[in-house]
Amino acid sequence: MLMAHPAVLARLVEEYEAVAQPHPADRREPARQRMEDVVYTLCVSTGTRDIESALAAARERLRTAWAADGEAGARDCRLVSDASR
């Protein structure tokens, strides 16, 4: 399965959280349509069928991506310090 880049997932989760906040003026069609678009894109991007599963999958992917980045960064620092000796 193709996996969305963590930066894309982070932006989608952030956008979902912003549009999910109730705003009295957001009963308009564009706001409702934007919510549907973000939900659909999150579901497609995570291979899920509902927003709760999509958010859980996106957050797990982000958690593992950030953990891997931290490990890679630590490894890169060790390689640079070893090379300078």
PDB file of N, CA and C in Angstrom, residues 4-35:
ATOM      1  N   ALA A   4       1.140   7.900   2.666  1.00  0.00           N
ATOM      2  CA  ALA A   4       1.323   9.347   2.558  1.00  0.00           C
ATOM      3  C   ALA A   4       2.555   9.777   3.345  1.00  0.00           C
ATOM      4  N   HIS A   5       3.208  10.796   2.854  1.00  0.00           N
ATOM      5  CA  HIS A   5       4.368  11.353   3.551  1.00  0.00           C
ATOM      6  C   HIS A   5       3.907  11.904   4.907  1.00  0.00           C
ATOM      7  N   PRO A   6       4.715  11.742   5.937  1.00  0.00           N
ATOM      8  CA  PRO A   6       4.326  12.232   7.264  1.00  0.00           C
ATOM      9  C   PRO A   6       3.956  13.717   7.286  1.00  0.00           C
ATOM     10  N   ALA A   7       4.615  14.531   6.491  1.00  0.00           N
ATOM     11  CA  ALA A   7       4.286  15.961   6.464  1.00  0.00           C
ATOM     12  C   ALA A   7       2.869  16.176   5.934  1.00  0.00           C
ATOM     13  N   VAL A   8       2.476  15.384   4.951  1.00  0.00           N
ATOM     14  CA  VAL A   8       1.120  15.478   4.405  1.00  0.00           C
ATOM     15  C   VAL A   8       0.105  15.051   5.454  1.00  0.00           C
ATOM     16  N   LEU A   9       0.384  13.947   6.132  1.00  0.00           N
ATOM     17  CA  LEU A   9      -0.525  13.480   7.180  1.00  0.00           C
ATOM     18  C   LEU A   9      -0.640  14.495   8.309  1.00  0.00           C
ATOM     19  N   ALA A  10       0.468  15.072   8.701  1.00  0.00           N
ATOM     20  CA  ALA A  10       0.446  16.065   9.783  1.00  0.00           C
ATOM     21  C   ALA A  10      -0.425  17.251   9.384  1.00  0.00           C
ATOM     22  N   ARG A  11      -0.285  17.705   8.148  1.00  0.00           N
ATOM     23  CA  ARG A  11      -1.090  18.837   7.672  1.00  0.00           C
ATOM     24  C   ARG A  11      -2.571  18.475   7.638  1.00  0.00           C
ATOM     25  N   LEU A  12      -2.890  17.259   7.190  1.00  0.00           N
ATOM     26  CA  LEU A  12      -4.289  16.830   7.127  1.00  0.00           C
ATOM     27  C   LEU A  12      -4.914  16.714   8.520  1.00  0.00           C
ATOM     28  N   VAL A  13      -4.184  16.139   9.462  1.00  0.00           N
ATOM     29  CA  VAL A  13      -4.698  16.018  10.832  1.00  0.00           C
ATOM     30  C   VAL A  13      -4.917  17.409  11.418  1.00  0.00           C
ATOM     31  N   GLU A  14      -3.956  18.291  11.206  1.00  0.00           N
ATOM     32  CA  GLU A  14      -4.080  19.665  11.701  1.00  0.00           C
ATOM     33  C   GLU A  14      -5.289  20.364  11.078  1.00  0.00           C
ATOM     34  N   GLU A  15      -5.463  20.181   9.775  1.00  0.00           N
ATOM     35  CA  GLU A  15      -6.598  20.805   9.092  1.00  0.00           C
ATOM     36  C   GLU A  15      -7.924  20.219   9.584  1.00  0.00           C
ATOM     37  N   TYR A  16      -7.949  18.900   9.777  1.00  0.00           N
ATOM     38  CA  TYR A  16      -9.172  18.273  10.297  1.00  0.00           C
ATOM     39  C   TYR A  16      -9.522  18.859  11.658  1.00  0.00           C
ATOM     40  N   GLU A  17      -8.539  18.948  12.536  1.00  0.00           N
ATOM     41  CA  GLU A  17      -8.794  19.472  13.880  1.00  0.00           C
ATOM     42  C   GLU A  17      -9.295  20.915  13.818  1.00  0.00           C
ATOM     43  N   ALA A  18      -8.806  21.684  12.864  1.00  0.00           N
ATOM     44  CA  ALA A  18      -9.255  23.079  12.724  1.00  0.00           C
ATOM     45  C   ALA A  18     -10.690  23.148  12.212  1.00  0.00           C
ATOM     46  N   VAL A  19     -11.020  22.357  11.207  1.00  0.00           N
ATOM     47  CA  VAL A  19     -12.375  22.436  10.648  1.00  0.00           C
ATOM     48  C   VAL A  19     -13.393  21.700  11.509  1.00  0.00           C
ATOM     49  N   ALA A  20     -12.930  20.821  12.391  1.00  0.00           N
ATOM     50  CA  ALA A  20     -13.851  20.082  13.261  1.00  0.00           C
ATOM     51  C   ALA A  20     -14.346  20.936  14.430  1.00  0.00           C
ATOM     52  N   GLN A  21     -13.671  22.047  14.698  1.00  0.00           N
ATOM     53  CA  GLN A  21     -14.099  22.937  15.773  1.00  0.00           C
ATOM     54  C   GLN A  21     -15.410  23.594  15.375  1.00  0.00           C
ATOM     55  N   PRO A  22     -16.410  23.556  16.246  1.00  0.00           N
ATOM     56  CA  PRO A  22     -17.697  24.161  15.889  1.00  0.00           C
ATOM     57  C   PRO A  22     -17.613  25.690  15.846  1.00  0.00           C
ATOM     58  N   HIS A  23     -18.039  26.231  14.741  1.00  0.00           N
ATOM     59  CA  HIS A  23     -18.107  27.676  14.551  1.00  0.00           C
ATOM     60  C   HIS A  23     -19.502  27.991  14.025  1.00  0.00           C
ATOM     61  N   PRO A  24     -20.206  28.908  14.646  1.00  0.00           N
ATOM     62  CA  PRO A  24     -21.573  29.210  14.208  1.00  0.00           C
ATOM     63  C   PRO A  24     -21.663  29.572  12.732  1.00  0.00           C
ATOM     64  N   ALA A  25     -20.685  30.270  12.200  1.00  0.00           N
ATOM     65  CA  ALA A  25     -20.729  30.695  10.794  1.00  0.00           C
ATOM     66  C   ALA A  25     -20.420  29.542   9.835  1.00  0.00           C
ATOM     67  N   ASP A  26     -19.930  28.420  10.346  1.00  0.00           N
ATOM     68  CA  ASP A  26     -19.515  27.324   9.488  1.00  0.00           C
ATOM     69  C   ASP A  26     -20.648  26.405   9.057  1.00  0.00           C
ATOM     70  N   ARG A  27     -21.849  26.845   9.163  1.00  0.00           N
ATOM     71  CA  ARG A  27     -22.967  26.056   8.668  1.00  0.00           C
ATOM     72  C   ARG A  27     -23.117  26.251   7.160  1.00  0.00           C
ATOM     73  N   ARG A  28     -22.282  27.085   6.606  1.00  0.00           N
ATOM     74  CA  ARG A  28     -22.313  27.346   5.176  1.00  0.00           C
ATOM     75  C   ARG A  28     -21.814  26.125   4.415  1.00  0.00           C
ATOM     76  N   GLU A  29     -22.222  26.049   3.182  1.00  0.00           N
ATOM     77  CA  GLU A  29     -21.842  24.926   2.309  1.00  0.00           C
ATOM     78  C   GLU A  29     -20.324  24.777   2.146  1.00  0.00           C
ATOM     79  N   PRO A  30     -19.551  25.857   1.922  1.00  0.00           N
ATOM     80  CA  PRO A  30     -18.098  25.667   1.746  1.00  0.00           C
ATOM     81  C   PRO A  30     -17.417  25.017   2.951  1.00  0.00           C
ATOM     82  N   ALA A  31     -17.831  25.377   4.168  1.00  0.00           N
ATOM     83  CA  ALA A  31     -17.226  24.791   5.368  1.00  0.00           C
ATOM     84  C   ALA A  31     -17.573  23.305   5.477  1.00  0.00           C
ATOM     85  N   ARG A  32     -18.826  22.969   5.190  1.00  0.00           N
ATOM     86  CA  ARG A  32     -19.248  21.569   5.235  1.00  0.00           C
ATOM     87  C   ARG A  32     -18.513  20.762   4.173  1.00  0.00           C
ATOM     88  N   GLN A  33     -18.386  21.334   3.001  1.00  0.00           N
ATOM     89  CA  GLN A  33     -17.689  20.648   1.904  1.00  0.00           C
ATOM     90  C   GLN A  33     -16.215  20.458   2.233  1.00  0.00           C
ATOM     91  N   ARG A  34     -15.594  21.461   2.875  1.00  0.00           N
ATOM     92  CA  ARG A  34     -14.178  21.346   3.249  1.00  0.00           C
ATOM     93  C   ARG A  34     -13.993  20.217   4.256  1.00  0.00           C
ATOM     94  N   MET A  35     -14.909  20.095   5.215  1.00  0.00           N
ATOM     95  CA  MET A  35     -14.838  19.015   6.197  1.00  0.00           C
ATOM     96  C   MET A  35     -14.927  17.665   5.488  1.00  0.00           C
TER      97      MET A  35
END
